[in-house]
Short mmCIF file of C-alpha atoms in Angstrom, two decimals:
data_model
loop_
_atom_site.label_atom_id
_atom_site.label_comp_id
_atom_site.label_asym_id
_atom_site.label_seq_id
_atom_site.Cartn_x
_atom_site.Cartn_y
_atom_site.Cartn_z
CA MET A 338 117.58 39.40 86.43
CA VAL A 339 116.21 39.31 82.86
CA ARG A 340 112.75 38.18 81.94
CA PHE A 341 111.09 38.11 78.53
CA VAL A 342 107.33 37.70 78.60
CA ASN A 343 105.82 36.76 75.27
CA VAL A 344 108.05 39.19 73.42
CA THR A 345 107.61 39.85 69.72
CA LYS A 346 109.74 42.30 67.80
CA ILE A 347 108.90 43.45 64.30
CA TYR A 348 111.20 46.13 62.91
CA PRO A 349 109.44 49.01 61.16
CA GLY A 350 108.92 48.34 57.48
CA GLN A 351 109.16 44.56 57.88
CA THR A 352 106.43 42.01 57.98
CA LYS A 353 108.35 39.03 59.31
CA PRO A 354 109.01 39.28 63.05
CA SER A 355 112.64 39.17 64.16
CA LEU A 356 111.55 37.67 67.43
CA GLN A 357 108.25 35.97 68.13
CA GLY A 358 106.68 34.80 71.36
CA ILE A 359 109.90 34.81 73.34
CA ASN A 360 109.60 33.68 76.96
CA LEU A 361 112.89 33.59 78.77
CA GLU A 362 114.07 33.92 82.33
CA ILE A 363 117.68 34.48 83.29
CA ASP A 364 118.55 34.49 86.98
CA ARG A 365 121.04 36.62 88.79
CA GLY A 366 124.56 35.21 88.48
CA GLU A 367 123.88 33.05 85.44
CA PHE A 368 126.08 32.70 82.39
CA VAL A 369 123.97 32.24 79.28
CA PHE A 370 124.88 31.73 75.64
CA ILE A 371 122.37 32.85 73.04
CA VAL A 372 123.15 30.87 69.89
CA GLY A 373 121.64 30.47 66.45
CA PRO A 374 122.36 31.12 62.79
CA SER A 375 122.72 34.70 61.62
CA GLY A 376 119.38 36.39 61.34
CA ALA A 377 117.87 34.18 64.03
CA GLY A 378 117.32 37.17 66.31
CA LYS A 379 120.31 37.00 68.68
CA SER A 380 121.28 40.63 68.28
CA THR A 381 117.68 41.77 68.50
CA LEU A 382 117.33 39.90 71.77
CA THR A 383 120.39 41.63 73.27
CA ARG A 384 119.27 45.01 71.96
CA LEU A 385 115.96 44.60 73.70
CA ILE A 386 117.79 44.05 76.97
CA TYR A 387 119.78 47.27 76.89
CA ARG A 388 116.84 49.10 75.37
CA GLU A 389 118.38 49.92 72.06
CA GLU A 390 115.08 48.55 70.76
CA LEU A 391 111.63 48.30 72.26
CA PRO A 392 109.46 45.19 71.98
CA THR A 393 106.57 45.38 69.54
CA SER A 394 104.52 43.40 72.03
CA GLY A 395 105.19 41.60 75.28
CA GLN A 396 107.41 42.78 78.11
CA VAL A 397 111.11 42.86 78.78
CA TRP A 398 112.09 43.09 82.43
CA VAL A 399 115.65 43.86 83.44
CA GLY A 400 116.53 44.01 87.13
CA GLY A 401 112.87 44.48 88.03
CA ILE A 402 112.36 47.25 85.48
CA ASN A 403 109.97 47.01 82.57
CA VAL A 404 112.20 48.63 79.94
CA ALA A 405 109.29 49.71 77.73
CA LYS A 406 107.98 51.78 80.61
CA LEU A 407 111.19 53.76 81.01
CA LYS A 408 110.91 57.44 80.17
CA ARG A 409 113.36 58.74 77.62
CA SER A 410 115.14 60.70 80.31
CA GLN A 411 115.52 57.58 82.47
CA VAL A 412 117.16 55.46 79.78
CA PRO A 413 120.72 56.74 80.43
CA TYR A 414 120.45 55.90 84.11
CA PHE A 415 119.13 52.45 83.25
CA ARG A 416 122.03 51.81 80.86
CA ARG A 417 124.52 52.76 83.54
CA THR A 418 123.48 49.67 85.47
CA LEU A 419 124.54 47.46 82.54
CA GLY A 420 127.75 46.70 80.73
CA VAL A 421 127.61 46.07 77.01
CA VAL A 422 130.29 44.57 74.75
CA PHE A 423 129.92 44.72 70.98
CA GLN A 424 131.37 42.80 68.08
CA ASP A 425 132.96 45.98 66.69
CA PHE A 426 134.27 47.11 70.10
CA LYS A 427 132.80 50.61 69.76
CA LEU A 428 135.82 52.39 71.18
CA LEU A 429 136.82 55.96 70.43
CA PRO A 430 139.84 55.41 68.17
CA ASP A 431 141.64 58.68 68.89
CA ARG A 432 141.41 58.35 72.66
CA THR A 433 143.72 56.38 74.88
CA VAL A 434 142.86 53.11 76.53
CA PHE A 435 142.50 54.89 79.85
CA GLU A 436 140.23 57.56 78.37
CA ASN A 437 138.02 55.00 76.70
CA VAL A 438 137.38 53.22 79.97
CA ALA A 439 137.14 56.43 81.96
CA PHE A 440 134.54 57.57 79.44
CA ALA A 441 131.93 55.26 80.94
CA LEU A 442 132.48 56.92 84.31
CA GLU A 443 132.74 60.46 83.00
CA VAL A 444 129.27 60.36 81.53
CA THR A 445 128.02 59.68 85.04
CA ASP A 446 129.85 62.76 86.32
CA ALA A 447 132.03 60.55 88.52
CA SER A 448 134.75 62.29 90.50
CA ARG A 449 138.36 62.27 89.33
CA ARG A 450 139.29 60.26 92.39
CA GLU A 451 136.78 57.59 91.57
CA ILE A 452 137.99 57.42 87.97
CA LEU A 453 141.58 57.09 89.11
CA ARG A 454 140.58 54.29 91.44
CA ARG A 455 138.29 52.29 89.18
CA VAL A 456 139.83 52.56 85.73
CA PRO A 457 143.24 51.05 86.60
CA ALA A 458 141.47 48.24 88.46
CA ALA A 459 139.32 47.42 85.44
CA LEU A 460 142.33 47.61 83.12
CA GLU A 461 144.26 45.35 85.47
CA LEU A 462 141.49 42.79 85.30
CA VAL A 463 141.64 42.60 81.50
CA GLY A 464 145.43 42.81 81.44
CA MET A 465 145.64 46.13 79.65
CA ARG A 466 147.03 48.30 82.42
CA ASP A 467 150.46 48.65 80.85
CA LYS A 468 148.89 49.97 77.64
CA ALA A 469 146.71 52.54 79.37
CA ASN A 470 148.26 55.45 77.49
CA GLN A 471 148.08 54.00 74.01
CA ARG A 472 145.44 55.15 71.61
CA ALA A 473 142.71 52.65 70.88
CA GLN A 474 143.47 52.71 67.15
CA GLU A 475 147.00 51.46 67.81
CA LEU A 476 145.76 48.26 69.46
CA SER A 477 145.09 44.83 67.98
CA GLY A 478 141.51 43.61 67.79
CA GLY A 479 141.89 41.39 70.81
CA GLU A 480 143.34 44.25 72.84
CA GLN A 481 140.56 46.56 71.75
CA GLN A 482 137.95 44.09 72.86
CA ARG A 483 139.67 43.72 76.22
CA VAL A 484 139.46 47.48 76.63
CA ALA A 485 135.79 47.29 75.71
CA VAL A 486 135.28 44.64 78.38
CA ALA A 487 137.05 46.86 80.89
CA ARG A 488 134.71 49.69 79.93
CA ALA A 489 131.71 47.39 80.36
CA ILE A 490 132.68 46.38 83.90
CA VAL A 491 134.23 49.57 85.22
CA ARG A 492 130.93 50.61 86.77
CA ASN A 493 130.43 47.24 88.48
CA PRO A 494 127.25 46.35 86.64
CA SER A 495 125.15 43.43 87.79
CA LEU A 496 124.55 42.44 84.17
CA VAL A 497 126.95 42.30 81.23
CA ILE A 498 125.61 41.74 77.73
CA ALA A 499 127.98 40.77 74.94
CA ASP A 500 126.78 40.70 71.35
CA GLU A 501 129.15 38.54 69.27
CA PRO A 502 132.13 39.65 71.36
CA THR A 503 134.53 37.29 69.61
CA GLY A 504 133.13 37.63 66.12
CA ASN A 505 136.03 39.75 64.87
CA LEU A 506 138.82 37.91 66.71
CA ASP A 507 141.16 35.04 66.02
CA PRO A 508 140.65 31.92 68.18
CA GLU A 509 143.36 32.79 70.68
CA ASN A 510 142.03 36.26 71.35
CA ALA A 511 138.50 34.94 71.29
CA TRP A 512 139.32 32.55 74.10
CA GLN A 513 140.95 35.29 76.07
CA ILE A 514 137.81 37.42 75.86
CA MET A 515 135.60 34.47 76.74
CA ARG A 516 137.78 33.70 79.75
CA LEU A 517 137.40 37.30 80.86
CA LEU A 518 133.64 37.05 80.62
CA LEU A 519 133.72 33.84 82.66
CA ASN A 520 135.86 35.58 85.29
CA ILE A 521 133.39 38.39 85.47
CA ASN A 522 130.59 35.89 85.87
CA GLN A 523 132.45 34.14 88.68
CA MET A 524 132.61 37.42 90.54
CA GLY A 525 128.81 37.37 90.60
CA THR A 526 127.84 39.31 87.51
CA THR A 527 125.14 37.92 85.25
CA VAL A 528 126.60 37.48 81.76
CA ILE A 529 124.64 37.03 78.53
CA VAL A 530 126.67 36.24 75.41
CA ALA A 531 125.16 36.12 71.95
CA THR A 532 127.55 34.15 69.77
CA HIS A 533 128.02 31.65 67.02
CA ALA A 534 131.41 30.51 68.29
CA ARG A 535 130.54 26.82 68.30
CA GLU A 536 133.78 25.51 69.77
CA MET A 537 133.67 27.69 72.81
CA VAL A 538 130.00 27.04 73.50
CA ASP A 539 130.55 23.31 73.22
CA ALA A 540 133.66 23.38 75.40
CA LEU A 541 132.22 25.48 78.20
CA ARG A 542 128.92 23.63 78.70
CA LYS A 543 127.00 26.60 80.02
CA ARG A 544 123.31 27.29 79.63
CA VAL A 545 122.48 27.59 75.93
CA VAL A 546 119.40 29.29 74.51
CA ALA A 547 119.07 28.49 70.82
CA LEU A 548 117.14 30.77 68.49
CA GLU A 549 115.87 29.91 65.07
CA ASN A 550 113.75 32.20 62.91
CA GLY A 551 112.98 34.39 65.86
CA THR A 552 111.77 31.73 68.27
CA ILE A 553 113.47 29.76 71.04
CA VAL A 554 113.93 26.21 69.84
CA ARG A 555 116.04 24.94 72.70
CA ASP A 556 117.01 26.06 76.22
CA GLU A 557 119.40 23.70 78.00
CA GLU A 558 121.55 23.83 81.11
CA ARG A 559 125.09 22.71 80.23
CA GLY A 560 124.10 22.79 76.57
CA VAL A 561 125.99 22.65 73.30
CA TYR A 562 125.88 24.75 70.15
CA GLY A 563 124.03 22.01 68.29
CA TYR A 564 123.99 23.25 64.71
CA ALA A 565 125.69 21.68 61.77
CA MET B 480 131.63 68.72 88.15
CA LEU B 481 133.81 71.71 87.36
CA ARG B 482 136.23 69.43 85.61
CA SER B 483 133.55 68.03 83.34
CA TRP B 484 132.58 71.58 82.41
CA ALA B 485 136.15 72.37 81.57
CA GLN B 486 136.28 69.26 79.48
CA ALA B 487 133.09 70.19 77.67
CA LEU B 488 134.59 73.60 76.95
CA ARG B 489 137.74 72.01 75.59
CA GLN B 490 135.66 69.80 73.35
CA ALA B 491 133.67 72.80 72.22
CA VAL B 492 136.80 74.66 71.17
CA GLN B 493 138.06 71.52 69.51
CA SER B 494 134.94 71.04 67.46
CA ILE B 495 135.10 74.66 66.34
CA THR B 496 138.73 74.54 65.30
CA ARG B 497 138.39 71.11 63.73
CA SER B 498 135.79 72.31 61.25
CA GLY B 499 137.82 75.45 60.65
CA LEU B 500 136.51 76.73 57.36
CA MET B 501 132.89 76.06 58.17
CA SER B 502 133.29 77.69 61.56
CA LEU B 503 134.80 80.70 59.86
CA ALA B 504 131.92 80.86 57.40
CA SER B 505 129.37 80.66 60.15
CA LEU B 506 131.25 83.23 62.20
CA ALA B 507 131.04 85.56 59.23
CA THR B 508 127.33 84.89 58.84
CA VAL B 509 126.68 85.49 62.49
CA SER B 510 128.70 88.70 62.36
CA VAL B 511 126.94 89.98 59.28
CA SER B 512 123.46 89.31 60.56
CA LEU B 513 124.25 90.71 63.97
CA LEU B 514 125.87 93.68 62.26
CA VAL B 515 122.73 94.39 60.27
CA LEU B 516 120.80 93.91 63.45
CA ALA B 517 123.04 96.38 65.23
CA VAL B 518 122.67 98.89 62.42
CA VAL B 519 118.91 98.56 62.55
CA ALA B 520 119.11 99.04 66.29
CA CYS B 521 121.26 102.17 65.87
CA VAL B 522 118.88 103.61 63.30
CA ALA B 523 115.90 102.77 65.47
CA VAL B 524 117.47 104.32 68.53
CA ASN B 525 118.32 107.51 66.68
CA LEU B 526 114.94 107.76 65.01
CA ASN B 527 113.42 107.27 68.39
CA LEU B 528 115.61 110.00 69.72
CA MET B 529 114.56 112.28 66.92
CA ALA B 530 110.92 111.46 67.42
CA ARG B 531 111.30 111.98 71.13
CA GLU B 532 112.90 115.34 70.50
CA LEU B 533 110.06 116.36 68.22
CA GLU B 534 107.56 114.97 70.63
CA SER B 535 109.01 116.96 73.46
CA GLN B 536 108.64 120.07 71.39
CA LEU B 537 104.94 119.48 71.31
CA GLU B 538 103.40 122.00 73.58
CA ILE B 539 99.98 123.41 74.10
CA ARG B 540 99.27 127.09 73.97
CA ALA B 541 96.14 128.18 75.79
CA PHE B 542 94.99 131.73 74.99
CA LEU B 543 93.12 133.41 77.80
CA ARG B 544 90.03 135.55 77.54
CA ASP B 545 90.46 139.27 78.18
CA GLY B 546 89.98 140.40 81.71
CA VAL B 547 91.03 137.32 83.60
CA ASN B 548 92.50 138.80 86.75
CA PRO B 549 95.83 137.65 88.19
CA ALA B 550 94.23 135.70 91.01
CA ALA B 551 91.93 133.78 88.70
CA ARG B 552 94.84 133.23 86.35
CA GLN B 553 96.96 131.83 89.14
CA ALA B 554 94.16 129.48 90.10
CA LEU B 555 93.85 128.34 86.50
CA ILE B 556 97.59 127.67 86.28
CA GLU B 557 97.40 125.55 89.36
CA GLN B 558 94.43 123.63 88.03
CA ILE B 559 96.18 122.91 84.76
CA GLN B 560 99.33 122.00 86.57
CA ALA B 561 97.35 119.37 88.42
CA LEU B 562 96.22 117.69 85.21
CA GLU B 563 97.71 114.32 84.37
CA GLY B 564 100.59 114.46 81.90
CA VAL B 565 101.42 118.11 82.42
CA ARG B 566 105.03 118.94 83.17
CA SER B 567 105.00 122.70 83.44
CA VAL B 568 102.78 125.67 82.87
CA THR B 569 104.30 129.05 82.05
CA PHE B 570 102.42 132.31 81.90
CA ILE B 571 103.21 134.46 78.90
CA SER B 572 101.81 137.97 79.13
CA LYS B 573 100.66 139.78 76.03
CA GLU B 574 103.80 141.93 76.22
CA GLU B 575 106.05 138.92 76.37
CA GLY B 576 104.09 137.35 73.55
CA LEU B 577 104.67 140.40 71.43
CA ALA B 578 108.37 140.41 72.22
CA MET B 579 108.61 136.76 71.26
CA MET B 580 106.79 137.40 68.05
CA ARG B 581 109.05 140.33 67.25
CA GLU B 582 112.04 138.09 67.72
CA ARG B 583 110.59 135.36 65.56
CA LEU B 584 109.82 137.78 62.76
CA GLY B 585 113.34 139.16 62.71
CA GLU B 586 113.81 141.36 59.65
CA GLN B 587 110.10 141.57 59.11
CA ARG B 588 109.33 142.98 62.50
CA TRP B 589 108.20 146.20 60.85
CA ILE B 590 104.82 144.54 60.41
CA LEU B 591 104.29 144.99 64.10
CA GLU B 592 105.16 148.67 63.96
CA GLU B 593 101.89 149.29 62.15
CA LEU B 594 99.87 148.10 65.12
CA GLU B 595 98.31 150.66 67.40
CA GLU B 596 97.91 148.31 70.29
CA ASN B 597 99.04 144.83 71.24
CA PRO B 598 96.56 142.45 69.57
CA LEU B 599 97.85 139.39 71.39
CA PRO B 600 96.00 137.85 74.34
CA ASP B 601 97.69 136.60 77.49
CA SER B 602 98.54 132.95 77.13
CA LEU B 603 99.81 129.89 78.93
CA LYS B 604 102.53 127.65 77.59
CA ILE B 605 101.86 124.08 78.69
CA GLU B 606 104.64 121.53 78.39
CA LEU B 607 103.81 117.90 78.65
CA ALA B 608 105.52 115.09 80.48
CA ASP B 609 103.92 112.54 78.21
CA PRO B 610 103.53 113.62 74.58
CA HIS B 611 100.96 110.89 73.97
CA GLN B 612 98.50 112.82 76.09
CA VAL B 613 98.65 115.99 74.08
CA VAL B 614 95.11 115.66 72.74
CA ALA B 615 93.58 114.68 76.04
CA VAL B 616 95.24 117.53 77.91
CA ALA B 617 94.38 120.04 75.21
CA GLU B 618 90.71 119.10 75.42
CA LYS B 619 90.66 119.45 79.18
CA VAL B 620 92.39 122.82 79.03
CA ALA B 621 89.95 124.06 76.40
CA ALA B 622 87.09 123.26 78.74
CA PHE B 623 88.16 125.88 81.31
CA PRO B 624 85.95 128.99 81.02
CA GLN B 625 88.94 131.33 81.30
CA VAL B 626 90.44 129.81 78.18
CA GLU B 627 89.39 131.26 74.89
CA LYS B 628 91.27 129.04 72.50
CA VAL B 629 93.72 126.17 72.60
CA ARG B 630 96.37 125.54 70.03
CA TYR B 631 98.67 122.58 69.64
CA GLY B 632 100.13 120.60 66.82
CA GLN B 633 96.76 119.05 66.01
CA GLY B 634 97.28 116.10 63.71
CA VAL B 635 101.02 116.59 63.62
CA ALA B 636 101.39 115.02 67.01
CA GLU B 637 99.35 111.99 66.11
CA LYS B 638 101.11 111.51 62.79
CA LEU B 639 104.51 111.77 64.35
CA LEU B 640 103.65 109.23 66.97
CA ALA B 641 102.24 106.86 64.35
CA VAL B 642 105.41 107.12 62.26
CA THR B 643 107.57 106.41 65.27
CA ARG B 644 105.51 103.38 66.11
CA ALA B 645 105.69 102.11 62.52
CA ILE B 646 109.46 102.46 62.53
CA ARG B 647 109.73 100.57 65.78
CA ILE B 648 107.53 97.74 64.50
CA ALA B 649 109.31 97.46 61.13
CA GLY B 650 112.68 97.44 62.88
CA LEU B 651 111.56 94.78 65.26
CA ALA B 652 110.21 92.59 62.46
CA MET B 653 113.45 92.87 60.54
CA VAL B 654 115.50 92.06 63.61
CA LEU B 655 113.37 89.01 64.32
CA LEU B 656 113.79 87.77 60.77
CA LEU B 657 117.54 88.15 60.96
CA MET B 658 117.64 86.34 64.25
CA VAL B 659 115.88 83.36 62.74
CA ALA B 660 118.35 83.33 59.84
CA THR B 661 121.26 83.50 62.27
CA VAL B 662 119.94 80.62 64.33
CA PHE B 663 119.72 78.41 61.28
CA THR B 664 123.20 79.27 60.11
CA LEU B 665 124.57 78.38 63.50
CA ALA B 666 122.49 75.25 63.60
CA ASN B 667 124.03 74.14 60.32
CA THR B 668 127.57 74.66 61.54
CA ILE B 669 126.95 72.79 64.74
CA ARG B 670 125.25 70.06 62.74
CA LEU B 671 128.51 69.51 60.89
CA ALA B 672 130.39 69.19 64.15
CA VAL B 673 127.77 66.76 65.38
CA GLU B 674 127.98 64.80 62.15
CA ALA B 675 131.75 64.47 62.61
CA ARG B 676 131.18 62.98 66.04
CA ARG B 677 128.16 60.81 65.34
CA ARG B 678 129.98 57.65 66.29
CA GLU B 679 131.11 59.13 69.54
CA ILE B 680 127.59 60.29 70.32
CA ALA B 681 126.22 56.82 69.63
CA ILE B 682 128.78 55.32 72.00
CA MET B 683 128.05 57.94 74.62
CA LYS B 684 124.40 57.01 74.49
CA LEU B 685 125.17 53.33 74.81
CA VAL B 686 127.28 53.82 77.92
CA GLY B 687 124.53 55.87 79.52
CA ALA B 688 125.31 59.51 78.84
CA THR B 689 122.35 61.80 79.37
CA ASP B 690 121.18 64.01 76.54
CA TRP B 691 122.44 67.01 78.42
CA PHE B 692 125.91 65.53 78.80
CA ILE B 693 126.08 64.92 75.05
CA ARG B 694 124.65 68.29 74.24
CA ARG B 695 126.86 70.32 76.50
CA PRO B 696 130.00 70.67 74.36
CA PHE B 697 127.95 71.44 71.26
CA VAL B 698 125.84 73.99 73.03
CA MET B 699 129.02 75.58 74.31
CA ALA B 700 130.47 75.60 70.81
CA GLY B 701 127.31 77.32 69.61
CA ILE B 702 127.50 79.90 72.37
CA LEU B 703 131.17 80.56 71.63
CA LEU B 704 130.54 80.99 67.92
CA GLY B 705 127.61 83.28 68.63
CA MET B 706 129.57 85.41 71.05
CA VAL B 707 132.69 85.74 68.90
CA GLY B 708 130.48 86.67 65.94
CA ALA B 709 128.68 89.19 68.12
CA ALA B 710 131.97 90.69 69.32
CA LEU B 711 133.08 91.17 65.71
CA ALA B 712 129.79 92.80 64.82
CA ALA B 713 129.92 95.01 67.90
CA GLY B 714 133.46 96.12 67.06
CA LEU B 715 132.54 96.99 63.50
CA VAL B 716 129.38 98.84 64.41
CA TYR B 717 131.23 100.73 67.12
CA MET B 718 133.85 102.00 64.71
CA GLY B 719 131.28 102.77 62.05
CA TYR B 720 128.98 104.57 64.41
CA GLN B 721 131.74 106.68 65.87
CA TYR B 722 132.78 107.72 62.41
CA LEU B 723 129.20 108.54 61.45
CA VAL B 724 128.57 110.56 64.57
CA ARG B 725 131.71 112.58 64.01
CA PHE B 726 130.55 113.26 60.48
CA LEU B 727 127.04 114.28 61.55
CA VAL B 728 128.17 116.48 64.40
CA THR B 729 130.44 118.47 62.13
CA ASN B 730 128.24 118.58 59.05
CA LEU B 731 124.67 118.43 60.30
CA PRO B 732 124.89 119.74 63.84
CA PHE B 733 121.14 120.19 64.25
CA VAL B 734 120.42 116.46 63.88
CA PRO B 735 120.18 114.86 67.28
CA VAL B 736 122.37 111.75 67.65
CA ALA B 737 122.78 109.31 70.47
CA PRO B 738 126.33 109.62 71.85
CA PRO B 739 128.44 106.56 70.87
CA ALA B 740 129.58 105.66 74.36
CA GLU B 741 126.06 105.73 75.72
CA LEU B 742 124.60 103.72 72.87
CA MET B 743 127.41 101.24 72.37
CA GLN B 744 127.67 99.92 75.88
CA PRO B 745 124.17 98.46 76.08
CA LEU B 746 124.27 97.59 72.39
CA GLY B 747 127.56 95.72 72.79
CA SER B 748 126.48 93.71 75.79
CA GLY B 749 123.11 93.15 74.18
CA LEU B 750 124.76 91.79 71.04
CA LEU B 751 126.98 89.48 73.06
CA ALA B 752 124.05 88.14 75.03
CA LEU B 753 122.03 87.75 71.87
CA GLY B 754 124.91 85.99 70.11
CA ALA B 755 125.17 83.56 73.00
CA LEU B 756 121.45 82.96 72.99
CA LEU B 757 121.30 82.43 69.24
CA GLY B 758 124.23 80.01 69.42
CA MET B 759 122.53 78.11 72.17
CA VAL B 760 119.23 77.85 70.32
CA GLY B 761 121.02 76.93 67.09
CA SER B 762 122.97 74.08 68.61
CA TRP B 763 119.91 72.89 70.46
CA ILE B 764 118.01 72.64 67.20
CA SER B 765 120.84 70.88 65.39
CA LEU B 766 121.14 68.22 68.09
CA ARG B 767 117.50 67.40 68.50
CA ARG B 768 117.53 64.91 65.64
CA TYR B 769 120.64 63.05 66.72
CA LEU B 770 119.58 62.43 70.25
CA ARG B 771 116.57 60.34 69.37
CA VAL B 772 118.05 56.88 69.84
#
């Protein structure tokens, strides 16, 4: 599903690479934690997957596509095959819950019927259906992130990427979001979560890829967070 | 599909009303530059009309040698008629020529009384379909053996045509300059609307919106601003022009003017189309930078 081949990323104006010599393979249906201290390159790694950034060298393959080879005009269509969840939710504050989720379908010119079918289903899954008509800015952080998860999955992507999805949440809400991501994974979607939520990583015993100073220092099935 | 267009339109209106004062300012700018443009167009059209009128008065007089008999004369008329650029050929006998001269002289027609016989030759009045060909036709006519002398507005014709051309070019240059200024004003307004929705645009891009989808409401806002500005300009110029024409017709009746109705209809729709186009180009420019993600 996702393959990094000798990937190095150096941001413009910097000399130290954010990622260096990354080789990583994530299969369809996997649930993978990317862990590491801040600045280790977790976010950069996720950004390379949804082509917010391009690798300086090496190749990033997502679903059989070499993302560096995508034309500018093809990028939107590529992103529609993914779902992305961010630490800061990235919702439109003055729109309702329904509108925020429908947004991901509207940009694809989906029909009204399809929106009316898919959005309530996605909201149901994250337990936000009864708040569909509230504005995003009126919600708690945990609720906002649930809406963001609904937006990420409303198009049935085969890959969901979450970059610090619980970073802004209290433990209870964090667990709720993590449980949602596990549910999504159980339905067959590949899920990649960049996080430094030690407790959850340790409790769930999923595959853990640990980054340090831009390189992979550990890649374990049923791993633990492993930092002091 | 239709629904998403309607939504884009709603967003366009929203982004215009949200940045109310700036929208108003840009509307004013669009109106003023399109107004100047319209005035230039009106002046150009009327100067053209004037030039055309003067041009059409350009005619060639060919004076015939004595003793050209009617049959030969008829043949000559037909030959001239066949020349390229000739609209009509009229025979003016020496008697008619004298009568015309008498009329032109008016009070001073006594000069002619002194004459013992008619000194004027028979002549042909040649009107042209294309005033640009006056020199070419005159030269050809002069080459006929039956023709003694050819007279036309030598020099005057060329000068007049050159002036008309200069006016057209200057007008066009000015209009182009104004159009560029208008585009940038519009671009700035739309840029503000874009700036206000940067976050939204970033999110749109992340969830896979195409550039066109993101652009659409802004381009529509640009078109709307351009068209409303154009409508204002058209209204003003219409009222102004009507007033001016009324003034000219009563005070300077000999000056040819283009009738308001005839001029304003193409001018109005032209301004609207131009306003839309300028708005479109302006918003396109203002968005280019933000879409590179």
